[in-house]
């Protein structure tokens, strides 16, 4: 299988699976057929990467770079995605960004 190293895959809270490229994101919905659904990049990925905690008040030192938030997201490899949900879903993710 051709590597699509430009697509990044993330897992949030050990169960939410996402893929992204150029600030566009998709969430994997593991129903009977499994499918990728477009989602808001900021809410699904970026807020976690930057540790943004919207529950903290403006000016709080914990609103950004909050480790308890940023520790909930992990970038994973294409091979790990295949282990979790199968090769078909990875191949389908390639066509999302064309």
PDB file of C-alpha atoms in Angstrom:
ATOM      1  CA  UNK A   1       0.000   0.000   0.000  1.00  0.00           C
ATOM      2  CA  UNK A   2       1.314   3.440  -0.912  1.00  0.00           C
ATOM      3  CA  UNK A   3       2.172   5.512   2.142  1.00  0.00           C
ATOM      4  CA  UNK A   4       0.185   8.716   2.547  1.00  0.00           C
ATOM      5  CA  UNK A   5       2.471  10.276   5.125  1.00  0.00           C
ATOM      6  CA  UNK A   6       0.910  13.704   4.718  1.00  0.00           C
ATOM      7  CA  UNK A   7      -2.340  12.549   6.357  1.00  0.00           C
ATOM      8  CA  UNK A   8      -2.103  12.584  10.139  1.00  0.00           C
ATOM      9  CA  UNK A   9      -4.110  10.227  12.310  1.00  0.00           C
ATOM     10  CA  UNK A  10      -5.034  10.910  15.915  1.00  0.00           C
ATOM     11  CA  UNK A  11      -6.765   9.039  18.686  1.00  0.00           C
ATOM     12  CA  UNK A  12      -8.536  11.045  21.396  1.00  0.00           C
ATOM     13  CA  UNK A  13      -9.269   9.524  24.802  1.00  0.00           C
ATOM     14  CA  UNK A  14      -8.209   6.109  23.462  1.00  0.00           C
ATOM     15  CA  UNK A  15     -11.337   5.709  21.345  1.00  0.00           C
ATOM     16  CA  UNK A  16     -12.103   8.678  19.057  1.00  0.00           C
ATOM     17  CA  UNK A  17     -10.224   8.266  15.769  1.00  0.00           C
ATOM     18  CA  UNK A  18      -9.536  11.239  13.491  1.00  0.00           C
ATOM     19  CA  UNK A  19      -7.563  12.009  10.354  1.00  0.00           C
ATOM     20  CA  UNK A  20      -6.496  15.436   9.145  1.00  0.00           C
ATOM     21  CA  UNK A  21      -4.639  17.337   6.470  1.00  0.00           C
ATOM     22  CA  UNK A  22      -4.272  21.107   6.038  1.00  0.00           C
ATOM     23  CA  UNK A  23      -6.689  21.945   8.870  1.00  0.00           C
ATOM     24  CA  UNK A  24      -9.444  19.693   7.513  1.00  0.00           C
ATOM     25  CA  UNK A  25     -10.513  16.835   9.786  1.00  0.00           C
ATOM     26  CA  UNK A  26     -12.655  13.716   9.668  1.00  0.00           C
ATOM     27  CA  UNK A  27     -13.929  11.548  12.519  1.00  0.00           C
ATOM     28  CA  UNK A  28     -14.225   7.784  12.016  1.00  0.00           C
ATOM     29  CA  UNK A  29     -17.691   6.485  12.915  1.00  0.00           C
ATOM     30  CA  UNK A  30     -17.421   2.743  13.634  1.00  0.00           C
ATOM     31  CA  UNK A  31     -20.951   1.690  12.723  1.00  0.00           C
ATOM     32  CA  UNK A  32     -21.616  -1.541  10.822  1.00  0.00           C
ATOM     33  CA  UNK A  33     -19.893  -0.207   7.679  1.00  0.00           C
ATOM     34  CA  UNK A  34     -17.585   2.353   9.255  1.00  0.00           C
ATOM     35  CA  UNK A  35     -17.252   5.758   7.654  1.00  0.00           C
ATOM     36  CA  UNK A  36     -15.349   9.036   7.910  1.00  0.00           C
ATOM     37  CA  UNK A  37     -17.459  12.108   8.732  1.00  0.00           C
ATOM     38  CA  UNK A  38     -16.161  15.659   8.349  1.00  0.00           C
ATOM     39  CA  UNK A  39     -15.760  17.499  11.653  1.00  0.00           C
ATOM     40  CA  UNK A  40     -14.482  20.832  12.919  1.00  0.00           C
ATOM     41  CA  UNK A  41     -10.668  20.671  12.992  1.00  0.00           C
ATOM     42  CA  UNK A  42     -10.419  23.140  15.869  1.00  0.00           C
ATOM     43  CA  UNK A  43     -12.799  21.287  18.186  1.00  0.00           C
ATOM     44  CA  UNK A  44     -11.780  17.749  17.190  1.00  0.00           C
ATOM     45  CA  UNK A  45      -7.998  18.094  17.019  1.00  0.00           C
ATOM     46  CA  UNK A  46      -6.465  21.543  17.498  1.00  0.00           C
ATOM     47  CA  UNK A  47      -7.980  22.239  20.928  1.00  0.00           C
ATOM     48  CA  UNK A  48      -6.440  18.999  22.200  1.00  0.00           C
ATOM     49  CA  UNK A  49      -3.055  19.624  20.578  1.00  0.00           C
ATOM     50  CA  UNK A  50      -2.814  23.062  22.196  1.00  0.00           C
ATOM     51  CA  UNK A  51      -4.320  21.980  25.488  1.00  0.00           C
ATOM     52  CA  UNK A  52      -7.190  24.445  25.191  1.00  0.00           C
ATOM     53  CA  UNK A  53      -9.680  24.155  28.050  1.00  0.00           C
ATOM     54  CA  UNK A  54     -12.753  26.255  27.288  1.00  0.00           C
ATOM     55  CA  UNK A  55     -14.059  25.695  30.817  1.00  0.00           C
ATOM     56  CA  UNK A  56     -11.208  27.787  32.241  1.00  0.00           C
ATOM     57  CA  UNK A  57     -11.935  31.527  32.556  1.00  0.00           C
ATOM     58  CA  UNK A  58     -10.248  34.064  30.269  1.00  0.00           C
ATOM     59  CA  UNK A  59      -6.842  34.954  31.664  1.00  0.00           C
ATOM     60  CA  UNK A  60      -6.450  31.654  33.494  1.00  0.00           C
ATOM     61  CA  UNK A  61      -2.973  30.134  33.124  1.00  0.00           C
ATOM     62  CA  UNK A  62      -4.709  26.781  32.543  1.00  0.00           C
ATOM     63  CA  UNK A  63      -6.858  27.882  29.588  1.00  0.00           C
ATOM     64  CA  UNK A  64      -4.061  27.131  27.070  1.00  0.00           C
ATOM     65  CA  UNK A  65      -1.294  24.523  27.213  1.00  0.00           C
ATOM     66  CA  UNK A  66      -3.297  22.554  29.779  1.00  0.00           C
ATOM     67  CA  UNK A  67      -1.554  19.193  30.083  1.00  0.00           C
ATOM     68  CA  UNK A  68      -4.709  17.406  31.238  1.00  0.00           C
ATOM     69  CA  UNK A  69      -6.285  18.327  27.878  1.00  0.00           C
ATOM     70  CA  UNK A  70      -3.258  17.826  25.613  1.00  0.00           C
ATOM     71  CA  UNK A  71      -2.551  14.407  27.131  1.00  0.00           C
ATOM     72  CA  UNK A  72      -5.892  13.169  25.765  1.00  0.00           C
ATOM     73  CA  UNK A  73      -4.717  13.185  22.129  1.00  0.00           C
ATOM     74  CA  UNK A  74      -2.061  11.037  20.524  1.00  0.00           C
ATOM     75  CA  UNK A  75      -0.840  10.976  16.933  1.00  0.00           C
ATOM     76  CA  UNK A  76      -0.773   7.405  15.652  1.00  0.00           C
ATOM     77  CA  UNK A  77       0.751   5.783  12.588  1.00  0.00           C
ATOM     78  CA  UNK A  78      -1.051   4.498   9.544  1.00  0.00           C
ATOM     79  CA  UNK A  79      -0.104   0.975  10.639  1.00  0.00           C
ATOM     80  CA  UNK A  80      -1.755   1.553  14.024  1.00  0.00           C
ATOM     81  CA  UNK A  81      -4.930   2.745  12.280  1.00  0.00           C
ATOM     82  CA  UNK A  82      -4.929  -0.451  10.207  1.00  0.00           C
ATOM     83  CA  UNK A  83      -4.626  -2.518  13.404  1.00  0.00           C
ATOM     84  CA  UNK A  84      -7.519  -0.643  15.016  1.00  0.00           C
ATOM     85  CA  UNK A  85     -10.046  -0.377  12.186  1.00  0.00           C
ATOM     86  CA  UNK A  86      -8.634  -2.123   9.124  1.00  0.00           C
ATOM     87  CA  UNK A  87      -6.975  -1.352   5.835  1.00  0.00           C
ATOM     88  CA  UNK A  88     -10.225  -0.402   4.077  1.00  0.00           C
ATOM     89  CA  UNK A  89     -10.757   2.619   6.331  1.00  0.00           C
ATOM     90  CA  UNK A  90      -7.205   3.838   5.739  1.00  0.00           C
ATOM     91  CA  UNK A  91      -7.602   3.525   1.974  1.00  0.00           C
ATOM     92  CA  UNK A  92     -10.896   5.428   2.201  1.00  0.00           C
ATOM     93  CA  UNK A  93      -9.169   8.195   4.159  1.00  0.00           C
ATOM     94  CA  UNK A  94      -6.843   8.824   1.191  1.00  0.00           C
ATOM     95  CA  UNK A  95      -9.768   9.927  -0.986  1.00  0.00           C
ATOM     96  CA  UNK A  96     -11.122  12.389   1.609  1.00  0.00           C
ATOM     97  CA  UNK A  97      -8.482  14.989   0.805  1.00  0.00           C
ATOM     98  CA  UNK A  98      -8.458  14.954  -3.007  1.00  0.00           C
TER      99      UNK A  98
END
